[in-house]
Amino acid sequence: MRLVTYATPAGARPAAVVAGDRLLDLGGIAGSLTELLSSDAALDAARAAVASADADSLLVVDAADVLAPVVPGKILCLGYNYRGHVPDGVDPTANDPEYPDVFVKTSNTLAGPNDAVVIPPGATDVDYEGEVAVVIGRRAQRVSLEDALDHVGGYTILNDVSDRAWQRRQSQWALGKCSDGFAPLGPWVVTPDEAPDPQDLLVEVVRDGVVTVSQSTSTTIFSVAYVIHHISQVLTLEPGDIVSTGTPQKLPAAQDAHRPLADGDEVTVRIAGLGELTTRFVASQESAA
Amino acid sequence: MRLVTYATPAGARPAAVVAGDRLLDLGGIAGSLTELLSSDAALDAARAAVASADADSLLVVDAADVLAPVVPGKILCLGYNYRGHVPDGVDPTANDPEYPDVFVKTSNTLAGPNDAVVIPPGATDVDYEGEVAVVIGRRAQRVSLEDALDHVGGYTILNDVSDRAWQRRQSQWALGKCSDGFAPLGPWVVTPDEAPDPQDLLVEVVRDGVVTVSQSTSTTIFSVAYVIHHISQVLTLEPGDIVSTGTPQKLPAAQDAHRPLADGDEVTVRIAGLGELTTRFVASQESAA
């Protein structure tokens, strides 16, 4: 299933995308998408509802009412996780780090798939990172590598928006990663039974019409299963938590042509089998204090 | 006021510590301590209630029922923020960094003031850090240095428990800082009107009866006001958020004698005017996956 959260006058509700962009409300089955993803019974009921849905029960929902699919208790991200291109004869794994470099995006970074990202006053070097984001379905505490994927509720897309100037100013990246709205997420969660192999996804970014990133998750150093196994040794992952799997490097031409994001820029993260997340960037109307 | 959150069969409620260790319930004034700290009217009502409290209205609450004072949306911490000792004639500010090094502890780290910290299976180098923690009272978004302290709801104590082995394994410290329960907080929040000057607090740590840290916040590089001003330029601080102000270095003898925390160790963080936070460390009963 492709699952979303959408706004209603009575609050956010989960739904399935069943035909084009029409939704089947699942609020009668679970109170939230996180609750739905964490319950096999609820998922079974949702699948049955989708299978038997008639056209009259479907909703046409305005894109602006589609929210971030989950409200994660934690957003954990990876630094360097895609291998770069190396000449023939060079071992591509030669520079692999021993451990994933994990960092945190705070709760204020979460944004819906249709929210514009405000470039903070004074920010001079805001950049995008298109990533496959794992939504945890079942609590993961010290899970083995073999069992790790059983804890995945689904896959979605994260733009790990980053202020490179702040990121360079300290050893820790928090202030470069945690501005309000710097984690657009969505538009939907694809459950593992319908998602492609997470280690064979083409991740692309299109900026203002130009493809700037194009690399498969087959070139990641740490697989989804390994990352969940690894992190869960140290801390407990809960349903709804996000584990984002890092960004590929920009293509060489895009690196050369790169300029910081500015008012009106549009960035689409496109991941085969997971959909597209398009984010518009707008300048802040305020000034720094 | 000294304010706590305590457990009742009907849920957590705020209270004031009014006489020794007796509590005046404030659940009729605000639904949570965060709500109380964010409302001048609620704080005024709480002060009036404390002033007119009679002995019969006071509760004797078991220490185990005193919870973490707030459930922060974000826990932001500082790395290096206390100047080290330098010989006479050397400028103590010579090595000051230009910016505070901010990092994040995730929501799963929060622990109550009487919770034991479980040393995770396989953790070989767990350490303590005694810190003055600021509780945000009023939303802070791009606040000036002059106005920054108006956004403080109060002060409490954080033990920024850290797994040094994990901290050394990556450039980012998340896995060294974010094990479950690695942020014991409390026991109470002292409101600014009753707290001492935050830049003149003696921070001490006592480990198994020996004073291992003893340094005043007068030796910090970045003041509380500056840190709030600074962080609020980048992200919005919300009521209940914690900004912890970094740890002093261990005393030289304690550095020499240091060994990782082990089952049964007890660490007290004692801050003049803010109280004491004592944490017991216990070995995990589980093994790594």
XYZ file of C-alpha atoms in Angstrom:
578
model
C 0.000 0.000 0.000
C 0.862 3.628 -0.449
C -0.192 5.317 2.774
C -0.554 8.985 3.630
C -1.703 11.200 6.445
C -4.147 13.937 5.506
C -5.711 16.859 7.292
C -9.419 16.903 8.114
C -11.344 19.448 10.182
C -11.343 16.832 12.963
C -7.578 16.265 12.816
C -5.052 14.211 10.884
C -6.122 10.771 9.625
C -4.388 7.959 7.771
C -5.462 6.982 4.284
C -4.383 4.786 1.392
C -3.742 6.076 -2.117
C -5.813 3.682 -4.199
C -6.435 5.110 -7.641
C -4.352 7.875 -9.114
C -4.466 10.525 -6.438
C -7.669 9.408 -4.733
C -7.639 8.367 -1.103
C -9.399 5.754 0.965
C -9.757 6.982 4.526
C -8.399 4.493 7.083
C -9.177 6.537 10.187
C -11.697 3.902 11.246
C -8.924 1.302 11.368
C -6.146 3.251 13.116
C -5.851 6.637 14.770
C -2.662 7.502 12.945
C -0.397 6.153 10.256
C 2.190 5.255 12.896
C -0.436 3.194 14.721
C -1.422 1.542 11.449
C 2.168 0.663 10.529
C 2.809 -0.836 13.958
C -0.090 -3.306 13.894
C -0.289 -6.359 11.643
C -4.029 -6.598 12.324
C -4.576 -2.983 11.301
C -2.463 -3.464 8.177
C -4.492 -6.540 7.247
C -7.729 -4.623 7.782
C -6.404 -1.744 5.676
C -5.444 -4.125 2.863
C -8.905 -5.656 2.932
C -10.506 -2.210 2.853
C -8.363 -1.193 -0.109
C -9.193 -4.435 -1.952
C -12.924 -3.931 -1.529
C -13.055 -0.143 -1.897
C -15.635 1.125 -4.330
C -15.163 4.347 -6.230
C -17.837 6.140 -4.227
C -15.890 5.748 -0.985
C -12.806 7.482 -2.368
C -11.809 11.016 -1.525
C -10.219 13.654 -3.692
C -7.953 15.506 -1.300
C -6.204 18.770 -2.015
C -2.441 18.290 -2.153
C -2.040 20.939 0.530
C -3.956 18.698 2.936
C -1.486 15.827 2.605
C 0.740 16.065 5.681
C 4.032 14.525 6.688
C 3.093 10.823 6.788
C 4.256 10.357 10.391
C 5.266 12.533 13.325
C 8.520 10.806 14.271
C 9.739 10.677 17.833
C 13.233 10.675 16.365
C 14.720 11.505 12.979
C 18.104 9.818 12.609
C 20.160 10.450 9.501
C 23.384 9.159 8.037
C 26.325 11.151 6.831
C 28.536 9.615 4.147
C 26.845 6.392 2.965
C 27.235 6.266 -0.837
C 30.488 5.229 -2.428
C 31.974 7.643 -4.928
C 33.069 6.736 -8.429
C 36.567 5.244 -8.585
C 38.740 4.461 -11.627
C 38.851 0.897 -12.966
C 41.067 -1.309 -10.884
C 40.556 0.642 -7.673
C 38.632 -1.092 -4.908
C 35.448 0.981 -4.443
C 35.243 -0.160 -0.809
C 38.755 1.048 0.028
C 37.525 4.211 1.746
C 34.514 2.688 3.478
C 34.210 3.844 7.084
C 33.825 1.171 9.738
C 30.628 2.685 11.170
C 27.793 4.803 9.789
C 28.018 8.459 10.851
C 24.662 9.012 12.548
C 23.234 12.430 13.374
C 19.899 13.789 14.535
C 17.361 16.162 13.067
C 15.156 17.671 15.774
C 11.343 17.580 15.809
C 11.002 21.174 14.544
C 12.551 20.146 11.220
C 9.578 18.011 10.156
C 7.637 19.404 7.210
C 4.856 18.076 5.027
C 5.412 17.050 1.414
C 3.779 20.225 0.148
C 5.231 22.713 2.610
C 7.663 25.295 1.290
C 10.973 25.449 3.139
C 11.773 28.900 4.464
C 15.426 29.871 4.038
C 16.253 31.381 7.440
C 17.322 35.032 7.606
C 21.070 35.256 7.140
C 21.435 31.692 5.796
C 23.867 31.840 2.911
C 24.485 28.231 1.939
C 21.343 26.112 2.116
C 21.515 22.832 0.205
C 19.349 19.782 -0.472
C 19.953 16.055 0.092
C 17.584 13.528 -1.460
C 17.274 10.376 0.621
C 15.422 7.106 1.060
C 13.822 7.327 4.515
C 12.850 4.238 6.466
C 9.760 4.482 8.659
C 9.998 2.170 11.645
C 6.919 -0.019 12.044
C 7.832 -2.227 14.956
C 9.952 -1.293 17.966
C 13.587 -2.218 17.345
C 15.846 -2.822 20.311
C 19.033 -4.784 19.697
C 17.717 -6.541 16.632
C 19.890 -8.873 14.637
C 20.914 -8.112 11.066
C 18.702 -11.000 9.919
C 15.591 -9.654 11.675
C 16.170 -5.957 11.050
C 13.901 -5.535 8.011
C 10.971 -7.010 9.992
C 10.941 -3.687 11.865
C 10.446 -1.560 8.754
C 6.941 -0.121 8.428
C 7.660 1.318 5.016
C 9.760 3.619 2.886
C 9.346 7.255 2.026
C 11.429 10.229 0.867
C 13.276 12.801 2.962
C 14.956 15.954 1.782
C 17.685 16.434 4.406
C 17.889 20.189 3.927
C 21.195 21.475 5.253
C 22.747 24.853 5.947
C 26.359 24.200 4.941
C 27.635 27.403 6.531
C 26.355 26.336 9.958
C 27.439 22.773 9.297
C 31.033 23.952 8.825
C 31.095 26.185 11.906
C 31.178 23.440 14.534
C 32.319 19.843 14.806
C 28.729 18.769 15.327
C 26.234 19.407 12.536
C 23.113 20.144 14.599
C 22.770 23.804 13.715
C 23.368 23.005 10.052
C 20.645 20.369 10.026
C 17.945 21.539 12.433
C 16.390 24.765 11.160
C 12.595 24.765 11.274
C 11.103 22.821 8.375
C 14.426 21.389 7.162
C 13.023 17.847 6.872
C 10.289 17.683 4.213
C 8.971 14.109 4.306
C 6.638 12.140 2.065
C 4.431 12.261 0.174
C 3.496 8.704 1.120
C 4.859 5.585 2.793
C 5.175 2.477 0.634
C 4.827 -0.697 2.689
C 7.649 -3.230 2.267
C 5.437 -5.759 0.474
C 4.919 -3.269 -2.362
C 8.257 -1.446 -2.241
C 11.142 -2.464 -4.483
C 14.326 -3.917 -2.944
C 15.675 -1.087 -0.765
C 19.193 -1.853 -2.020
C 18.185 -1.359 -5.642
C 16.511 2.056 -5.757
C 17.567 4.801 -8.135
C 17.717 8.067 -6.184
C 17.526 11.162 -8.336
C 17.283 14.853 -7.578
C 15.992 17.373 -10.075
C 16.771 20.999 -9.325
C 15.021 23.624 -11.395
C 14.659 21.104 -14.210
C 18.202 19.680 -14.163
C 19.084 16.212 -12.831
C 21.794 16.857 -10.223
C 21.870 13.492 -8.432
C 21.419 10.032 -9.916
C 22.743 7.038 -8.044
C 21.399 3.696 -6.904
C 21.144 2.525 -3.316
C 23.099 -0.492 -4.552
C 26.167 1.730 -4.019
C 25.533 2.413 -0.341
C 28.107 1.296 2.180
C 25.571 0.348 4.849
C 22.316 -1.379 3.890
C 18.950 -0.527 5.417
C 19.065 -3.787 7.362
C 22.543 -3.065 8.688
C 21.701 0.486 9.718
C 18.629 -0.597 11.689
C 20.561 -3.443 13.301
C 23.428 -1.102 14.118
C 21.456 1.807 15.570
C 19.207 -0.523 17.540
C 22.233 -1.794 19.477
C 22.623 1.674 20.961
C 19.106 3.057 21.250
C 15.552 1.853 20.838
C 13.778 2.698 17.590
C 10.033 3.199 18.025
C 7.157 3.021 15.520
C 7.070 6.211 13.458
C 10.764 6.965 13.907
C 12.608 7.893 10.737
C 15.989 6.491 9.759
C 17.218 8.271 6.658
C 19.868 6.505 4.669
C 22.138 9.289 3.445
C 22.468 11.117 0.170
C 24.414 10.327 -2.982
C 26.953 12.893 -4.148
C 25.856 15.392 -6.728
C 26.848 14.575 -10.311
C 30.154 16.238 -11.280
C 28.503 18.837 -13.529
C 26.002 19.663 -10.772
C 28.805 20.038 -8.252
C 30.539 22.499 -10.538
C 27.358 24.465 -11.196
C 26.112 24.355 -7.622
C 24.824 27.502 -5.973
C 23.016 27.754 -2.629
C 19.246 27.402 -2.686
C 17.445 30.700 -3.116
C 13.945 32.096 -3.130
C 11.795 30.310 -5.694
C 14.061 27.320 -6.268
C 12.352 23.957 -6.602
C 13.913 20.601 -5.751
C 12.362 17.227 -6.579
C 13.659 14.049 -5.014
C 12.552 11.176 -7.229
C 13.042 7.597 -6.103
C 12.043 4.706 -8.328
C 9.106 2.919 -6.721
C 8.702 5.449 -3.914
C 7.488 8.500 -5.801
C 8.545 12.122 -5.837
C 8.922 14.772 -3.175
C 8.986 18.304 -4.561
C 9.965 21.163 -2.277
C 9.863 24.863 -3.010
C 12.306 27.125 -1.201
C 11.294 30.633 -0.208
C 13.204 33.474 1.397
C 12.296 34.448 4.945
C 10.448 37.715 5.288
C 12.144 38.344 8.632
C 15.600 39.462 9.668
C 18.007 37.989 12.213
C 17.838 39.283 15.797
C 9.476 28.328 43.035
C 10.908 24.846 42.875
C 8.624 22.939 40.533
C 8.340 19.228 39.853
C 6.267 16.795 37.882
C 4.973 13.813 39.809
C 3.118 10.641 38.940
C -0.457 10.086 40.036
C -2.806 7.250 39.122
C -4.539 9.754 36.797
C -1.303 10.795 35.096
C 1.562 13.220 35.585
C 0.829 16.545 37.319
C 2.875 19.623 38.168
C 3.542 20.582 41.779
C 5.621 22.987 43.828
C 8.065 21.904 46.512
C 6.993 24.081 49.415
C 8.338 22.718 52.671
C 11.230 20.303 52.811
C 10.144 17.565 50.450
C 6.420 18.180 50.602
C 4.524 19.095 47.467
C 1.650 21.384 46.637
C -0.262 20.012 43.672
C -0.675 22.559 40.879
C -2.615 20.332 38.488
C -5.650 22.577 38.905
C -3.653 25.508 37.516
C -1.888 23.883 34.573
C -2.016 20.511 32.861
C 1.750 20.119 32.846
C 4.857 21.841 34.122
C 5.647 22.977 30.584
C 2.234 24.610 30.353
C 2.786 26.239 33.746
C 6.210 27.603 32.798
C 4.885 29.046 29.555
C 2.092 31.122 31.118
C 2.643 34.205 33.276
C -0.929 33.929 34.532
C -0.437 30.309 35.568
C 2.859 31.151 37.273
C 1.177 33.986 39.192
C -1.624 31.657 40.254
C 0.932 29.048 41.320
C 2.842 31.624 43.399
C -0.385 32.684 45.093
C -1.261 29.077 45.814
C 2.171 28.442 47.302
C 1.956 31.594 49.440
C -1.394 30.612 50.890
C -0.842 26.855 51.119
C -1.692 25.333 54.469
C 0.040 22.272 55.779
C -3.046 20.100 55.277
C -2.972 20.622 51.520
C 0.571 19.344 51.154
C 1.480 15.926 49.790
C 4.239 13.600 50.804
C 5.257 11.972 47.543
C 7.524 9.006 47.185
C 10.791 9.962 45.486
C 10.145 7.302 42.855
C 7.018 9.193 41.797
C 8.949 12.362 40.966
C 9.362 12.315 37.195
C 11.510 14.233 34.751
C 10.171 17.769 35.236
C 9.331 18.263 31.559
C 9.033 16.133 28.429
C 11.139 18.231 26.066
C 10.401 18.398 22.365
C 14.148 18.900 21.916
C 17.200 18.381 24.100
C 20.078 20.500 22.801
C 23.459 20.249 24.482
C 26.787 21.996 24.209
C 30.173 20.465 23.759
C 33.209 22.340 25.036
C 31.911 25.388 26.998
C 34.110 25.676 30.116
C 37.564 27.185 29.925
C 40.370 25.056 31.270
C 42.924 26.211 33.807
C 45.814 28.150 32.271
C 49.071 29.348 33.869
C 49.343 32.940 35.121
C 49.974 35.353 32.305
C 48.199 33.225 29.685
C 44.944 34.593 28.277
C 42.245 32.103 29.377
C 40.134 33.074 26.368
C 42.904 32.309 23.858
C 41.405 28.955 22.874
C 37.762 30.022 22.893
C 35.878 28.704 19.866
C 33.895 31.219 17.836
C 30.640 29.252 18.124
C 29.161 26.830 20.657
C 29.292 23.192 19.513
C 25.645 22.166 19.648
C 24.451 18.569 19.533
C 21.184 16.739 20.120
C 20.033 14.093 22.564
C 16.986 12.241 21.258
C 13.683 11.840 23.116
C 14.479 8.274 24.252
C 17.315 9.596 26.410
C 15.000 11.355 28.869
C 14.976 9.831 32.348
C 13.483 10.861 35.655
C 15.636 12.068 38.550
C 15.266 8.764 40.339
C 15.613 6.411 37.412
C 18.678 4.209 37.261
C 20.636 4.414 34.021
C 21.111 1.054 32.360
C 24.573 0.577 30.896
C 23.816 -0.929 27.473
C 25.127 -4.413 26.676
C 28.602 -4.130 25.253
C 29.113 -0.511 26.345
C 32.658 -0.240 27.654
C 33.200 3.446 28.296
C 30.129 5.137 29.778
C 30.814 8.480 31.463
C 28.877 11.256 33.232
C 28.645 14.988 32.570
C 27.058 17.251 35.184
C 25.357 20.265 33.627
C 23.121 23.244 34.263
C 20.079 22.714 32.053
C 17.876 25.574 30.936
C 14.158 24.847 30.546
C 12.586 27.078 27.910
C 9.448 28.821 29.173
C 8.513 31.034 26.249
C 8.986 30.278 22.561
C 12.292 31.681 21.350
C 12.703 32.464 17.674
C 15.492 34.850 16.691
C 15.628 36.526 20.081
C 18.188 39.204 20.811
C 20.934 38.700 23.386
C 19.225 41.282 25.591
C 15.853 39.513 25.553
C 17.136 35.931 25.673
C 16.739 35.328 29.412
C 13.059 36.336 29.194
C 12.544 32.984 27.453
C 13.913 30.914 30.342
C 11.250 29.056 32.302
C 13.748 27.839 34.864
C 16.892 25.901 35.585
C 17.433 22.272 36.422
C 20.181 19.642 36.292
C 21.070 17.258 33.476
C 23.510 14.391 33.549
C 24.619 14.179 29.921
C 25.513 10.497 30.121
C 27.862 9.607 27.279
C 29.284 6.441 25.796
C 32.792 7.587 24.920
C 33.539 4.524 22.801
C 30.607 5.287 20.490
C 31.400 8.982 20.644
C 34.874 8.318 19.243
C 33.689 5.993 16.468
C 32.116 8.632 14.222
C 32.504 12.337 13.556
C 29.014 12.923 14.908
C 28.337 12.059 18.545
C 24.730 10.864 18.266
C 25.342 7.212 19.074
C 27.561 8.223 21.995
C 24.891 10.469 23.444
C 21.537 8.871 22.659
C 21.245 5.517 24.405
C 17.923 5.032 26.178
C 17.818 6.866 29.503
C 21.093 8.751 28.971
C 19.574 12.090 30.043
C 18.515 11.988 33.707
C 16.868 15.356 34.392
C 15.723 17.106 37.554
C 14.767 16.748 40.289
C 13.032 20.135 40.049
C 12.986 23.319 38.022
C 13.925 26.519 39.850
C 12.191 29.543 38.352
C 14.488 32.439 37.393
C 13.149 34.737 40.135
C 14.425 32.300 42.765
C 17.456 30.910 40.963
C 20.928 32.356 41.506
C 22.719 34.162 38.670
C 23.176 31.452 35.993
C 26.718 32.712 35.382
C 27.709 32.215 39.016
C 26.764 28.618 39.819
C 29.202 26.114 41.267
C 28.785 22.831 39.383
C 30.084 19.801 41.243
C 29.977 16.107 40.582
C 30.431 13.518 43.295
C 31.196 10.015 42.122
C 31.063 7.252 44.689
C 31.800 9.811 47.423
C 34.652 11.650 45.670
C 34.306 15.155 44.203
C 35.427 14.785 40.589
C 34.172 18.067 39.103
C 34.085 21.495 40.754
C 33.906 24.565 38.559
C 31.750 27.666 38.344
C 29.601 28.666 35.395
C 31.519 31.962 35.609
C 34.178 30.131 33.568
C 31.902 29.252 30.660
C 32.720 30.609 27.229
C 29.102 31.115 26.194
C 26.553 32.458 28.695
C 23.007 31.121 29.002
C 21.731 34.297 27.364
C 24.161 33.982 24.483
C 23.384 30.318 23.883
C 19.634 30.926 23.706
C 20.122 33.948 21.454
C 22.488 31.963 19.250
C 20.465 28.773 18.864
C 17.252 30.744 18.347
C 18.741 32.314 15.205
C 18.799 28.875 13.615
C 15.805 27.052 15.047
C 12.791 27.785 17.210
C 12.973 26.823 20.876
C 9.607 25.829 22.322
C 8.345 25.721 25.925
C 9.688 22.632 27.644
C 12.747 22.345 25.405
C 16.031 21.767 27.222
C 19.228 23.619 26.442
C 22.052 22.121 28.473
C 25.084 24.300 28.947
C 28.006 21.880 28.803
C 30.131 20.208 31.418
C 33.261 21.367 33.224
C 36.358 19.202 32.873
C 37.025 16.651 35.579
C 39.535 17.719 38.230
C 43.065 16.517 37.389
C 43.093 13.798 40.052
C 39.687 12.566 38.870
C 40.890 12.481 35.282
C 43.828 10.338 36.334
C 41.663 8.006 38.414
C 38.814 7.840 35.916
C 37.309 4.494 35.020
C 34.134 3.892 33.013
C 30.879 3.746 34.952
C 29.966 0.263 36.097
C 27.141 -1.576 37.784
C 26.329 0.005 41.133
C 28.176 3.292 40.619
C 26.440 6.402 41.877
C 26.927 9.899 40.481
C 25.567 13.071 42.077
C 25.493 16.333 40.173
C 25.268 19.140 42.759
C 24.670 22.694 41.647
C 24.533 25.507 44.174
C 20.984 26.845 44.279
C 19.585 24.189 41.962
C 19.874 21.076 44.106
C 21.258 17.623 43.497
C 20.613 14.946 40.887
C 21.799 11.499 41.934
C 21.894 8.715 39.381
C 22.648 5.068 39.930
C 24.143 3.068 37.072
C 23.239 -0.565 36.587
C 24.434 -3.203 34.166
C 22.052 -4.397 31.476
C 20.690 -7.894 31.941
C 20.594 -8.406 28.186
C 23.175 -9.083 25.536
C 23.812 -7.410 22.186
C 22.090 -8.836 19.100
